[in-house]
Amino acid sequence: MRRTRALTTLATAVSGLLLALVGGGTAQAAGPSYVALGDSYSSGNGAGNYIDSSGDCHRSNSAYPALWAAANAPSSFSFAACSGAVTSDVTGSQLSALNADTQLVSISIGGNDAGFADVMTTCVISSVDTCLGDIATAESFISGTLPGRLDATYDAIRAGAPDARVVVLGYPRMYIEPSPGCAGIGETKREAINDASDLLNTVIADRAAAHGFAFGDVRNTFDGHELCSGDDWLHDLALPVWESYHPTAVGHSSGYLPALNAND
């Protein structure tokens, strides 16, 4: 009887060891330590399902950083992205989330520095000439000033997380082209807005590459789902107004999350 009990105990122990070795046990290895930085396109403004404690940062449980964390069980997750953030907000208040153990960082930044929200407002309510003038001003800033701001931000990220994989996410084009049946602002304005978005993405991708960071081009994942596509993953003019021209929950799950997954 004693021998039988001993053999049973031994078999149970061996079985438990084998389960652990092949991943059949309940314990699972934690994913990489993850920090999500950036602006409203990273916080989840427009995705709904907001985190009450985030206040005006409008962080959402349906935003791509929260979705990635839910799917990958990181060893730690810091959601620092905030609606309205510019590069100086990242360097001034978000980088404290980074440390030497951070393994993955994501960020979208630069659109607010270039005044893209103001450009959209101008183009909706003003003449073609006024819209194009504001876009030209924004493009001059994107080409001349923004690269230096991005460099300073990316340098600070690398200093704060020296060994992390950094994924820089871009911005979708606002409108599908051509879109002759699109209501609201005219085709000339729509094309100019898309051209400015392309320039913004080009500059961001260039500076990301210069720092050895990956670039997630969400124009690819949003292709066919821009405004006026009939299957929009972006809000048009919306209530509350601050959700206007931001990705929906589907835009985060099907547009931004795949771009992060492809580069994480």
Short mmCIF file of N, CA and C in Angstrom, two decimals, residues 85-259:
data_model
loop_
_atom_site.label_atom_id
_atom_site.label_comp_id
_atom_site.label_asym_id
_atom_site.label_seq_id
_atom_site.Cartn_x
_atom_site.Cartn_y
_atom_site.Cartn_z
N ALA A 85 -2.06 66.17 -26.44
CA ALA A 85 -0.63 66.23 -26.15
C ALA A 85 0.17 66.67 -27.37
N VAL A 86 1.17 67.48 -27.12
CA VAL A 86 2.19 67.84 -28.10
C VAL A 86 3.51 67.25 -27.63
N THR A 87 4.55 67.42 -28.42
CA THR A 87 5.83 66.80 -28.09
C THR A 87 6.34 67.22 -26.71
N SER A 88 6.16 68.49 -26.35
CA SER A 88 6.65 68.95 -25.05
C SER A 88 5.87 68.34 -23.90
N ASP A 89 4.62 67.94 -24.14
CA ASP A 89 3.86 67.24 -23.09
C ASP A 89 4.42 65.85 -22.87
N VAL A 90 4.85 65.20 -23.94
CA VAL A 90 5.46 63.87 -23.80
C VAL A 90 6.73 63.97 -22.98
N THR A 91 7.61 64.89 -23.37
CA THR A 91 8.88 64.99 -22.65
C THR A 91 8.71 65.57 -21.26
N GLY A 92 7.67 66.39 -21.06
CA GLY A 92 7.50 67.05 -19.78
C GLY A 92 6.74 66.25 -18.74
N SER A 93 5.82 65.38 -19.19
CA SER A 93 4.97 64.73 -18.18
C SER A 93 4.70 63.25 -18.41
N GLN A 94 5.07 62.72 -19.56
CA GLN A 94 4.75 61.31 -19.82
C GLN A 94 5.93 60.36 -19.65
N LEU A 95 7.14 60.87 -19.76
CA LEU A 95 8.30 59.97 -19.79
C LEU A 95 8.65 59.37 -18.44
N SER A 96 8.04 59.86 -17.37
CA SER A 96 8.30 59.26 -16.06
C SER A 96 7.82 57.82 -15.99
N ALA A 97 6.98 57.43 -16.95
CA ALA A 97 6.50 56.04 -17.00
C ALA A 97 7.58 55.08 -17.49
N LEU A 98 8.63 55.61 -18.10
CA LEU A 98 9.69 54.77 -18.66
C LEU A 98 10.75 54.44 -17.61
N ASN A 99 11.39 53.30 -17.78
CA ASN A 99 12.55 52.96 -16.96
C ASN A 99 13.41 51.95 -17.71
N ALA A 100 14.48 51.55 -17.09
CA ALA A 100 15.43 50.65 -17.75
C ALA A 100 14.84 49.29 -18.06
N ASP A 101 13.75 48.93 -17.39
CA ASP A 101 13.13 47.63 -17.62
C ASP A 101 12.03 47.67 -18.68
N THR A 102 11.68 48.85 -19.17
CA THR A 102 10.64 48.96 -20.20
C THR A 102 11.10 48.25 -21.46
N GLN A 103 10.24 47.39 -21.98
CA GLN A 103 10.61 46.60 -23.15
C GLN A 103 9.89 47.02 -24.43
N LEU A 104 8.73 47.66 -24.30
CA LEU A 104 7.97 48.10 -25.47
C LEU A 104 7.38 49.47 -25.20
N VAL A 105 7.55 50.37 -26.17
CA VAL A 105 6.97 51.71 -26.10
C VAL A 105 6.23 51.97 -27.41
N SER A 106 5.02 52.50 -27.31
CA SER A 106 4.32 52.96 -28.51
C SER A 106 4.02 54.45 -28.35
N ILE A 107 3.94 55.16 -29.48
CA ILE A 107 3.65 56.59 -29.42
C ILE A 107 3.09 57.08 -30.75
N SER A 108 2.12 57.97 -30.67
CA SER A 108 1.73 58.81 -31.81
C SER A 108 1.83 60.24 -31.33
N ILE A 109 2.56 61.08 -32.06
CA ILE A 109 2.74 62.47 -31.65
C ILE A 109 3.15 63.29 -32.88
N GLY A 110 2.81 64.56 -32.84
CA GLY A 110 3.19 65.47 -33.93
C GLY A 110 2.01 66.18 -34.56
N GLY A 111 0.85 65.51 -34.58
CA GLY A 111 -0.32 66.12 -35.21
C GLY A 111 -0.76 67.39 -34.52
N ASN A 112 -0.73 67.41 -33.19
CA ASN A 112 -1.12 68.62 -32.47
C ASN A 112 -0.08 69.72 -32.57
N ASP A 113 1.21 69.34 -32.63
CA ASP A 113 2.25 70.35 -32.84
C ASP A 113 2.00 71.11 -34.14
N ALA A 114 1.55 70.38 -35.15
CA ALA A 114 1.30 70.99 -36.46
C ALA A 114 -0.06 71.69 -36.54
N GLY A 115 -0.84 71.62 -35.45
CA GLY A 115 -2.14 72.28 -35.43
C GLY A 115 -3.18 71.64 -36.32
N PHE A 116 -3.13 70.31 -36.43
CA PHE A 116 -4.01 69.63 -37.37
C PHE A 116 -5.48 69.78 -36.99
N ALA A 117 -5.78 69.80 -35.70
CA ALA A 117 -7.17 69.98 -35.28
C ALA A 117 -7.71 71.34 -35.72
N ASP A 118 -6.89 72.38 -35.57
CA ASP A 118 -7.30 73.71 -36.00
C ASP A 118 -7.47 73.77 -37.52
N VAL A 119 -6.60 73.07 -38.23
CA VAL A 119 -6.72 73.03 -39.70
C VAL A 119 -8.06 72.41 -40.10
N MET A 120 -8.41 71.31 -39.46
CA MET A 120 -9.68 70.66 -39.78
C MET A 120 -10.86 71.60 -39.51
N THR A 121 -10.81 72.31 -38.40
CA THR A 121 -11.89 73.24 -38.07
C THR A 121 -11.99 74.34 -39.11
N THR A 122 -10.84 74.91 -39.48
CA THR A 122 -10.82 75.97 -40.48
C THR A 122 -11.38 75.49 -41.80
N CYS A 123 -10.98 74.30 -42.21
CA CYS A 123 -11.42 73.79 -43.50
C CYS A 123 -12.91 73.47 -43.52
N VAL A 124 -13.49 73.17 -42.38
CA VAL A 124 -14.92 72.88 -42.32
C VAL A 124 -15.73 74.17 -42.40
N ILE A 125 -15.28 75.23 -41.73
CA ILE A 125 -16.11 76.43 -41.60
C ILE A 125 -15.71 77.58 -42.51
N SER A 126 -14.55 77.48 -43.16
CA SER A 126 -14.04 78.62 -43.92
C SER A 126 -13.94 78.33 -45.41
N SER A 127 -13.50 79.32 -46.15
CA SER A 127 -13.40 79.21 -47.61
C SER A 127 -12.27 78.29 -48.02
N VAL A 128 -12.27 77.94 -49.29
CA VAL A 128 -11.19 77.10 -49.83
C VAL A 128 -9.85 77.78 -49.65
N ASP A 129 -9.78 79.07 -49.98
CA ASP A 129 -8.51 79.79 -49.89
C ASP A 129 -7.99 79.82 -48.45
N THR A 130 -8.88 80.05 -47.49
CA THR A 130 -8.47 80.08 -46.09
C THR A 130 -8.00 78.70 -45.64
N CYS A 131 -8.73 77.69 -46.04
CA CYS A 131 -8.34 76.31 -45.72
C CYS A 131 -6.96 75.99 -46.29
N LEU A 132 -6.75 76.28 -47.56
CA LEU A 132 -5.48 75.97 -48.19
C LEU A 132 -4.33 76.78 -47.58
N GLY A 133 -4.64 78.00 -47.15
CA GLY A 133 -3.62 78.82 -46.51
C GLY A 133 -3.18 78.22 -45.19
N ASP A 134 -4.14 77.74 -44.39
CA ASP A 134 -3.79 77.12 -43.11
C ASP A 134 -3.04 75.81 -43.32
N ILE A 135 -3.42 75.07 -44.35
CA ILE A 135 -2.71 73.83 -44.64
C ILE A 135 -1.28 74.12 -45.05
N ALA A 136 -1.07 75.16 -45.86
CA ALA A 136 0.28 75.52 -46.27
C ALA A 136 1.13 75.91 -45.06
N THR A 137 0.55 76.63 -44.11
CA THR A 137 1.27 76.99 -42.88
C THR A 137 1.64 75.75 -42.09
N ALA A 138 0.70 74.82 -41.97
CA ALA A 138 0.96 73.57 -41.25
C ALA A 138 2.06 72.76 -41.94
N GLU A 139 2.02 72.69 -43.26
CA GLU A 139 3.03 71.92 -43.99
C GLU A 139 4.41 72.55 -43.84
N SER A 140 4.48 73.87 -43.79
CA SER A 140 5.76 74.54 -43.57
C SER A 140 6.32 74.17 -42.20
N PHE A 141 5.45 74.13 -41.20
CA PHE A 141 5.87 73.73 -39.85
C PHE A 141 6.31 72.27 -39.84
N ILE A 142 5.55 71.41 -40.50
CA ILE A 142 5.87 69.98 -40.52
C ILE A 142 7.25 69.74 -41.12
N SER A 143 7.56 70.47 -42.19
CA SER A 143 8.84 70.28 -42.88
C SER A 143 9.99 70.95 -42.14
N GLY A 144 9.74 72.12 -41.54
CA GLY A 144 10.83 72.91 -41.00
C GLY A 144 11.09 72.78 -39.52
N THR A 145 10.02 72.68 -38.72
CA THR A 145 10.16 72.71 -37.26
C THR A 145 9.93 71.36 -36.60
N LEU A 146 8.96 70.63 -37.10
CA LEU A 146 8.59 69.38 -36.44
C LEU A 146 9.73 68.36 -36.36
N PRO A 147 10.57 68.22 -37.39
CA PRO A 147 11.64 67.22 -37.27
C PRO A 147 12.49 67.39 -36.02
N GLY A 148 12.85 68.61 -35.68
CA GLY A 148 13.65 68.85 -34.49
C GLY A 148 12.91 68.49 -33.21
N ARG A 149 11.62 68.77 -33.18
CA ARG A 149 10.82 68.42 -32.00
C ARG A 149 10.71 66.91 -31.85
N LEU A 150 10.53 66.22 -32.96
CA LEU A 150 10.47 64.76 -32.90
C LEU A 150 11.80 64.17 -32.46
N ASP A 151 12.90 64.72 -32.98
CA ASP A 151 14.22 64.23 -32.59
C ASP A 151 14.41 64.35 -31.08
N ALA A 152 14.04 65.49 -30.52
CA ALA A 152 14.21 65.70 -29.08
C ALA A 152 13.34 64.71 -28.30
N THR A 153 12.12 64.47 -28.79
CA THR A 153 11.22 63.54 -28.10
C THR A 153 11.74 62.11 -28.18
N TYR A 154 12.17 61.71 -29.36
CA TYR A 154 12.67 60.35 -29.53
C TYR A 154 13.97 60.12 -28.76
N ASP A 155 14.83 61.14 -28.71
CA ASP A 155 16.05 61.03 -27.91
C ASP A 155 15.70 60.81 -26.43
N ALA A 156 14.70 61.54 -25.96
CA ALA A 156 14.31 61.42 -24.55
C ALA A 156 13.70 60.05 -24.26
N ILE A 157 12.94 59.51 -25.21
CA ILE A 157 12.38 58.17 -25.04
C ILE A 157 13.50 57.14 -24.94
N ARG A 158 14.47 57.25 -25.82
CA ARG A 158 15.58 56.29 -25.79
C ARG A 158 16.37 56.41 -24.50
N ALA A 159 16.56 57.62 -24.01
CA ALA A 159 17.28 57.79 -22.74
C ALA A 159 16.50 57.18 -21.58
N GLY A 160 15.18 57.29 -21.62
CA GLY A 160 14.36 56.76 -20.54
C GLY A 160 14.14 55.27 -20.58
N ALA A 161 14.22 54.70 -21.79
CA ALA A 161 14.02 53.26 -21.96
C ALA A 161 15.08 52.75 -22.93
N PRO A 162 16.31 52.61 -22.46
CA PRO A 162 17.44 52.34 -23.37
C PRO A 162 17.35 51.03 -24.14
N ASP A 163 16.62 50.05 -23.64
CA ASP A 163 16.57 48.75 -24.30
C ASP A 163 15.21 48.42 -24.91
N ALA A 164 14.31 49.39 -24.92
CA ALA A 164 12.95 49.12 -25.37
C ALA A 164 12.83 49.09 -26.89
N ARG A 165 11.90 48.28 -27.36
CA ARG A 165 11.44 48.33 -28.74
C ARG A 165 10.46 49.50 -28.81
N VAL A 166 10.70 50.47 -29.68
CA VAL A 166 9.84 51.65 -29.79
C VAL A 166 9.12 51.62 -31.13
N VAL A 167 7.80 51.69 -31.07
CA VAL A 167 6.97 51.69 -32.28
C VAL A 167 6.27 53.04 -32.36
N VAL A 168 6.55 53.77 -33.42
CA VAL A 168 5.93 55.06 -33.67
C VAL A 168 4.77 54.84 -34.63
N LEU A 169 3.58 55.21 -34.19
CA LEU A 169 2.38 55.06 -35.03
C LEU A 169 2.09 56.37 -35.73
N GLY A 170 1.72 56.28 -37.02
CA GLY A 170 1.37 57.46 -37.78
C GLY A 170 -0.10 57.80 -37.67
N TYR A 171 -0.58 58.54 -38.67
CA TYR A 171 -1.97 58.99 -38.69
C TYR A 171 -2.64 58.55 -40.00
N PRO A 172 -3.92 58.21 -39.94
CA PRO A 172 -4.63 57.83 -41.17
C PRO A 172 -4.91 59.05 -42.04
N ARG A 173 -5.10 58.81 -43.32
CA ARG A 173 -5.66 59.85 -44.17
C ARG A 173 -7.11 60.07 -43.75
N MET A 174 -7.58 61.29 -43.85
CA MET A 174 -8.93 61.60 -43.39
C MET A 174 -10.00 61.12 -44.36
N TYR A 175 -9.75 61.26 -45.65
CA TYR A 175 -10.80 61.02 -46.65
C TYR A 175 -10.36 59.99 -47.68
N ILE A 176 -11.31 59.18 -48.11
CA ILE A 176 -11.04 58.27 -49.22
C ILE A 176 -11.00 59.08 -50.51
N GLU A 177 -10.16 58.68 -51.43
CA GLU A 177 -10.06 59.36 -52.73
C GLU A 177 -10.17 58.34 -53.85
N PRO A 178 -10.91 58.71 -54.91
CA PRO A 178 -11.79 59.89 -55.01
C PRO A 178 -13.07 59.65 -54.22
N SER A 179 -13.73 60.75 -53.88
CA SER A 179 -14.98 60.65 -53.11
C SER A 179 -15.96 61.71 -53.62
N PRO A 180 -16.41 61.58 -54.86
CA PRO A 180 -17.26 62.61 -55.47
C PRO A 180 -18.60 62.79 -54.77
N GLY A 181 -19.08 61.77 -54.08
CA GLY A 181 -20.37 61.88 -53.41
C GLY A 181 -20.25 62.27 -51.94
N CYS A 182 -19.08 62.71 -51.51
CA CYS A 182 -18.83 63.00 -50.11
C CYS A 182 -19.47 64.33 -49.72
N ALA A 183 -20.30 64.31 -48.70
CA ALA A 183 -20.94 65.53 -48.23
C ALA A 183 -19.97 66.32 -47.36
N GLY A 184 -20.27 67.61 -47.17
CA GLY A 184 -19.45 68.44 -46.32
C GLY A 184 -18.43 69.22 -47.12
N ILE A 185 -17.16 69.21 -46.69
CA ILE A 185 -16.16 70.03 -47.36
C ILE A 185 -15.86 69.47 -48.75
N GLY A 186 -15.43 70.36 -49.65
CA GLY A 186 -15.27 69.99 -51.05
C GLY A 186 -14.03 69.17 -51.32
N GLU A 187 -13.94 68.69 -52.56
CA GLU A 187 -12.86 67.79 -52.94
C GLU A 187 -11.49 68.45 -52.87
N THR A 188 -11.41 69.73 -53.22
CA THR A 188 -10.12 70.42 -53.15
C THR A 188 -9.58 70.43 -51.73
N LYS A 189 -10.46 70.72 -50.78
CA LYS A 189 -10.06 70.71 -49.38
C LYS A 189 -9.67 69.31 -48.93
N ARG A 190 -10.47 68.32 -49.31
CA ARG A 190 -10.20 66.95 -48.88
C ARG A 190 -8.84 66.47 -49.38
N GLU A 191 -8.55 66.76 -50.64
CA GLU A 191 -7.26 66.33 -51.20
C GLU A 191 -6.10 67.03 -50.51
N ALA A 192 -6.27 68.30 -50.20
CA ALA A 192 -5.20 69.05 -49.53
C ALA A 192 -4.97 68.53 -48.11
N ILE A 193 -6.04 68.19 -47.42
CA ILE A 193 -5.91 67.62 -46.08
C ILE A 193 -5.18 66.29 -46.14
N ASN A 194 -5.52 65.45 -47.10
CA ASN A 194 -4.83 64.16 -47.25
C ASN A 194 -3.35 64.36 -47.58
N ASP A 195 -3.05 65.33 -48.43
CA ASP A 195 -1.65 65.59 -48.78
C ASP A 195 -0.86 66.02 -47.55
N ALA A 196 -1.48 66.84 -46.70
CA ALA A 196 -0.80 67.27 -45.47
C ALA A 196 -0.57 66.09 -44.54
N SER A 197 -1.55 65.19 -44.47
CA SER A 197 -1.40 63.99 -43.65
C SER A 197 -0.26 63.12 -44.17
N ASP A 198 -0.16 63.00 -45.50
CA ASP A 198 0.92 62.22 -46.08
C ASP A 198 2.28 62.82 -45.72
N LEU A 199 2.37 64.15 -45.79
CA LEU A 199 3.63 64.81 -45.44
C LEU A 199 3.96 64.57 -43.97
N LEU A 200 2.97 64.69 -43.10
CA LEU A 200 3.18 64.45 -41.68
C LEU A 200 3.70 63.04 -41.44
N ASN A 201 3.11 62.06 -42.08
CA ASN A 201 3.56 60.67 -41.93
C ASN A 201 4.96 60.47 -42.47
N THR A 202 5.28 61.12 -43.57
CA THR A 202 6.62 60.98 -44.15
C THR A 202 7.68 61.51 -43.21
N VAL A 203 7.43 62.67 -42.61
CA VAL A 203 8.40 63.26 -41.68
C VAL A 203 8.53 62.39 -40.42
N ILE A 204 7.41 61.94 -39.87
CA ILE A 204 7.46 61.10 -38.68
C ILE A 204 8.21 59.80 -38.95
N ALA A 205 7.91 59.17 -40.09
CA ALA A 205 8.59 57.92 -40.43
C ALA A 205 10.08 58.12 -40.60
N ASP A 206 10.46 59.23 -41.21
CA ASP A 206 11.89 59.52 -41.43
C ASP A 206 12.63 59.69 -40.11
N ARG A 207 12.05 60.46 -39.19
CA ARG A 207 12.73 60.69 -37.91
C ARG A 207 12.72 59.44 -37.04
N ALA A 208 11.64 58.65 -37.12
CA ALA A 208 11.61 57.39 -36.39
C ALA A 208 12.73 56.47 -36.86
N ALA A 209 12.88 56.35 -38.18
CA ALA A 209 13.93 55.49 -38.74
C ALA A 209 15.32 55.97 -38.32
N ALA A 210 15.50 57.28 -38.26
CA ALA A 210 16.80 57.83 -37.89
C ALA A 210 17.19 57.47 -36.46
N HIS A 211 16.19 57.15 -35.64
CA HIS A 211 16.45 56.77 -34.25
C HIS A 211 16.38 55.25 -34.05
N GLY A 212 16.21 54.52 -35.13
CA GLY A 212 16.13 53.07 -35.03
C GLY A 212 14.79 52.57 -34.52
N PHE A 213 13.76 53.41 -34.62
CA PHE A 213 12.42 53.03 -34.16
C PHE A 213 11.61 52.48 -35.33
N ALA A 214 10.69 51.60 -35.03
CA ALA A 214 9.77 51.08 -36.05
C ALA A 214 8.68 52.10 -36.32
N PHE A 215 8.15 52.10 -37.54
CA PHE A 215 7.05 52.99 -37.90
C PHE A 215 5.85 52.16 -38.32
N GLY A 216 4.73 52.37 -37.66
CA GLY A 216 3.49 51.70 -38.02
C GLY A 216 2.64 52.62 -38.88
N ASP A 217 2.58 52.34 -40.17
CA ASP A 217 1.86 53.20 -41.12
C ASP A 217 0.39 52.79 -41.16
N VAL A 218 -0.43 53.49 -40.41
CA VAL A 218 -1.84 53.11 -40.33
C VAL A 218 -2.63 53.51 -41.57
N ARG A 219 -2.02 54.24 -42.48
CA ARG A 219 -2.72 54.51 -43.76
C ARG A 219 -3.01 53.20 -44.47
N ASN A 220 -2.15 52.23 -44.28
CA ASN A 220 -2.37 50.93 -44.93
C ASN A 220 -3.56 50.20 -44.32
N THR A 221 -3.63 50.17 -42.98
CA THR A 221 -4.70 49.44 -42.33
C THR A 221 -6.05 50.17 -42.44
N PHE A 222 -6.02 51.49 -42.55
CA PHE A 222 -7.25 52.27 -42.71
C PHE A 222 -7.69 52.38 -44.16
N ASP A 223 -6.92 51.88 -45.10
CA ASP A 223 -7.24 52.01 -46.52
C ASP A 223 -8.62 51.44 -46.82
N GLY A 224 -9.48 52.28 -47.38
CA GLY A 224 -10.84 51.88 -47.68
C GLY A 224 -11.81 52.14 -46.55
N HIS A 225 -11.32 52.70 -45.44
CA HIS A 225 -12.16 52.96 -44.28
C HIS A 225 -12.04 54.41 -43.80
N GLU A 226 -11.57 55.28 -44.70
CA GLU A 226 -11.50 56.69 -44.37
C GLU A 226 -12.90 57.31 -44.43
N LEU A 227 -13.01 58.58 -44.07
CA LEU A 227 -14.29 59.26 -44.17
C LEU A 227 -14.78 59.23 -45.62
N CYS A 228 -16.06 59.07 -45.78
CA CYS A 228 -16.74 59.01 -47.07
C CYS A 228 -16.55 57.67 -47.77
N SER A 229 -16.01 56.68 -47.07
CA SER A 229 -15.83 55.36 -47.66
C SER A 229 -17.11 54.53 -47.60
N GLY A 230 -18.01 54.90 -46.71
CA GLY A 230 -19.20 54.10 -46.47
C GLY A 230 -18.97 53.05 -45.39
N ASP A 231 -17.72 52.87 -44.98
CA ASP A 231 -17.37 51.97 -43.87
C ASP A 231 -16.30 52.67 -43.05
N ASP A 232 -16.66 53.85 -42.54
CA ASP A 232 -15.70 54.75 -41.91
C ASP A 232 -15.22 54.21 -40.57
N TRP A 233 -13.91 54.28 -40.35
CA TRP A 233 -13.33 53.96 -39.05
C TRP A 233 -12.89 55.24 -38.34
N LEU A 234 -13.35 56.38 -38.83
CA LEU A 234 -13.07 57.68 -38.24
C LEU A 234 -14.39 58.41 -38.02
N HIS A 235 -14.45 59.22 -36.98
CA HIS A 235 -15.61 60.08 -36.77
C HIS A 235 -15.54 61.28 -37.71
N ASP A 236 -16.63 61.64 -38.31
CA ASP A 236 -16.77 62.94 -38.98
C ASP A 236 -17.10 63.93 -37.87
N LEU A 237 -17.74 65.04 -38.18
CA LEU A 237 -18.20 65.94 -37.14
C LEU A 237 -19.09 65.16 -36.17
N ALA A 238 -18.79 65.24 -34.90
CA ALA A 238 -19.47 64.38 -33.93
C ALA A 238 -19.74 65.14 -32.65
N LEU A 239 -20.61 64.57 -31.85
CA LEU A 239 -20.84 65.04 -30.49
C LEU A 239 -20.46 63.92 -29.54
N PRO A 240 -19.66 64.20 -28.53
CA PRO A 240 -19.01 65.47 -28.25
C PRO A 240 -18.01 65.87 -29.33
N VAL A 241 -17.83 67.18 -29.50
CA VAL A 241 -17.03 67.70 -30.61
C VAL A 241 -15.61 67.18 -30.57
N TRP A 242 -15.07 66.93 -29.38
CA TRP A 242 -13.67 66.50 -29.29
C TRP A 242 -13.44 65.10 -29.86
N GLU A 243 -14.52 64.37 -30.14
CA GLU A 243 -14.34 63.07 -30.79
C GLU A 243 -14.22 63.20 -32.31
N SER A 244 -14.55 64.37 -32.86
CA SER A 244 -14.53 64.55 -34.31
C SER A 244 -13.15 64.27 -34.89
N TYR A 245 -13.13 63.58 -36.04
CA TYR A 245 -11.91 63.30 -36.80
C TYR A 245 -10.91 62.44 -36.02
N HIS A 246 -11.44 61.58 -35.17
CA HIS A 246 -10.62 60.62 -34.44
C HIS A 246 -11.10 59.20 -34.75
N PRO A 247 -10.25 58.20 -34.58
CA PRO A 247 -10.65 56.82 -34.85
C PRO A 247 -11.77 56.35 -33.92
N THR A 248 -12.65 55.57 -34.47
CA THR A 248 -13.68 54.90 -33.68
C THR A 248 -13.05 53.70 -32.96
N ALA A 249 -13.86 52.99 -32.18
CA ALA A 249 -13.35 51.77 -31.54
C ALA A 249 -12.87 50.77 -32.58
N VAL A 250 -13.59 50.67 -33.70
CA VAL A 250 -13.16 49.76 -34.77
C VAL A 250 -11.86 50.26 -35.40
N GLY A 251 -11.71 51.58 -35.49
CA GLY A 251 -10.46 52.13 -36.00
C GLY A 251 -9.27 51.73 -35.15
N HIS A 252 -9.48 51.62 -33.85
CA HIS A 252 -8.40 51.18 -32.97
C HIS A 252 -8.16 49.68 -33.08
N SER A 253 -9.23 48.90 -33.07
CA SER A 253 -9.06 47.44 -33.07
C SER A 253 -8.62 46.91 -34.43
N SER A 254 -9.07 47.55 -35.51
CA SER A 254 -8.78 47.03 -36.85
C SER A 254 -7.79 47.89 -37.63
N GLY A 255 -7.53 49.10 -37.14
CA GLY A 255 -6.59 49.99 -37.81
C GLY A 255 -5.28 50.14 -37.07
N TYR A 256 -5.35 50.58 -35.82
CA TYR A 256 -4.13 50.84 -35.05
C TYR A 256 -3.52 49.58 -34.45
N LEU A 257 -4.34 48.72 -33.87
CA LEU A 257 -3.79 47.53 -33.22
C LEU A 257 -3.00 46.66 -34.18
N PRO A 258 -3.49 46.38 -35.41
CA PRO A 258 -2.67 45.58 -36.33
C PRO A 258 -1.34 46.24 -36.68
N ALA A 259 -1.32 47.58 -36.75
CA ALA A 259 -0.07 48.27 -37.05
C ALA A 259 0.93 48.12 -35.91
#
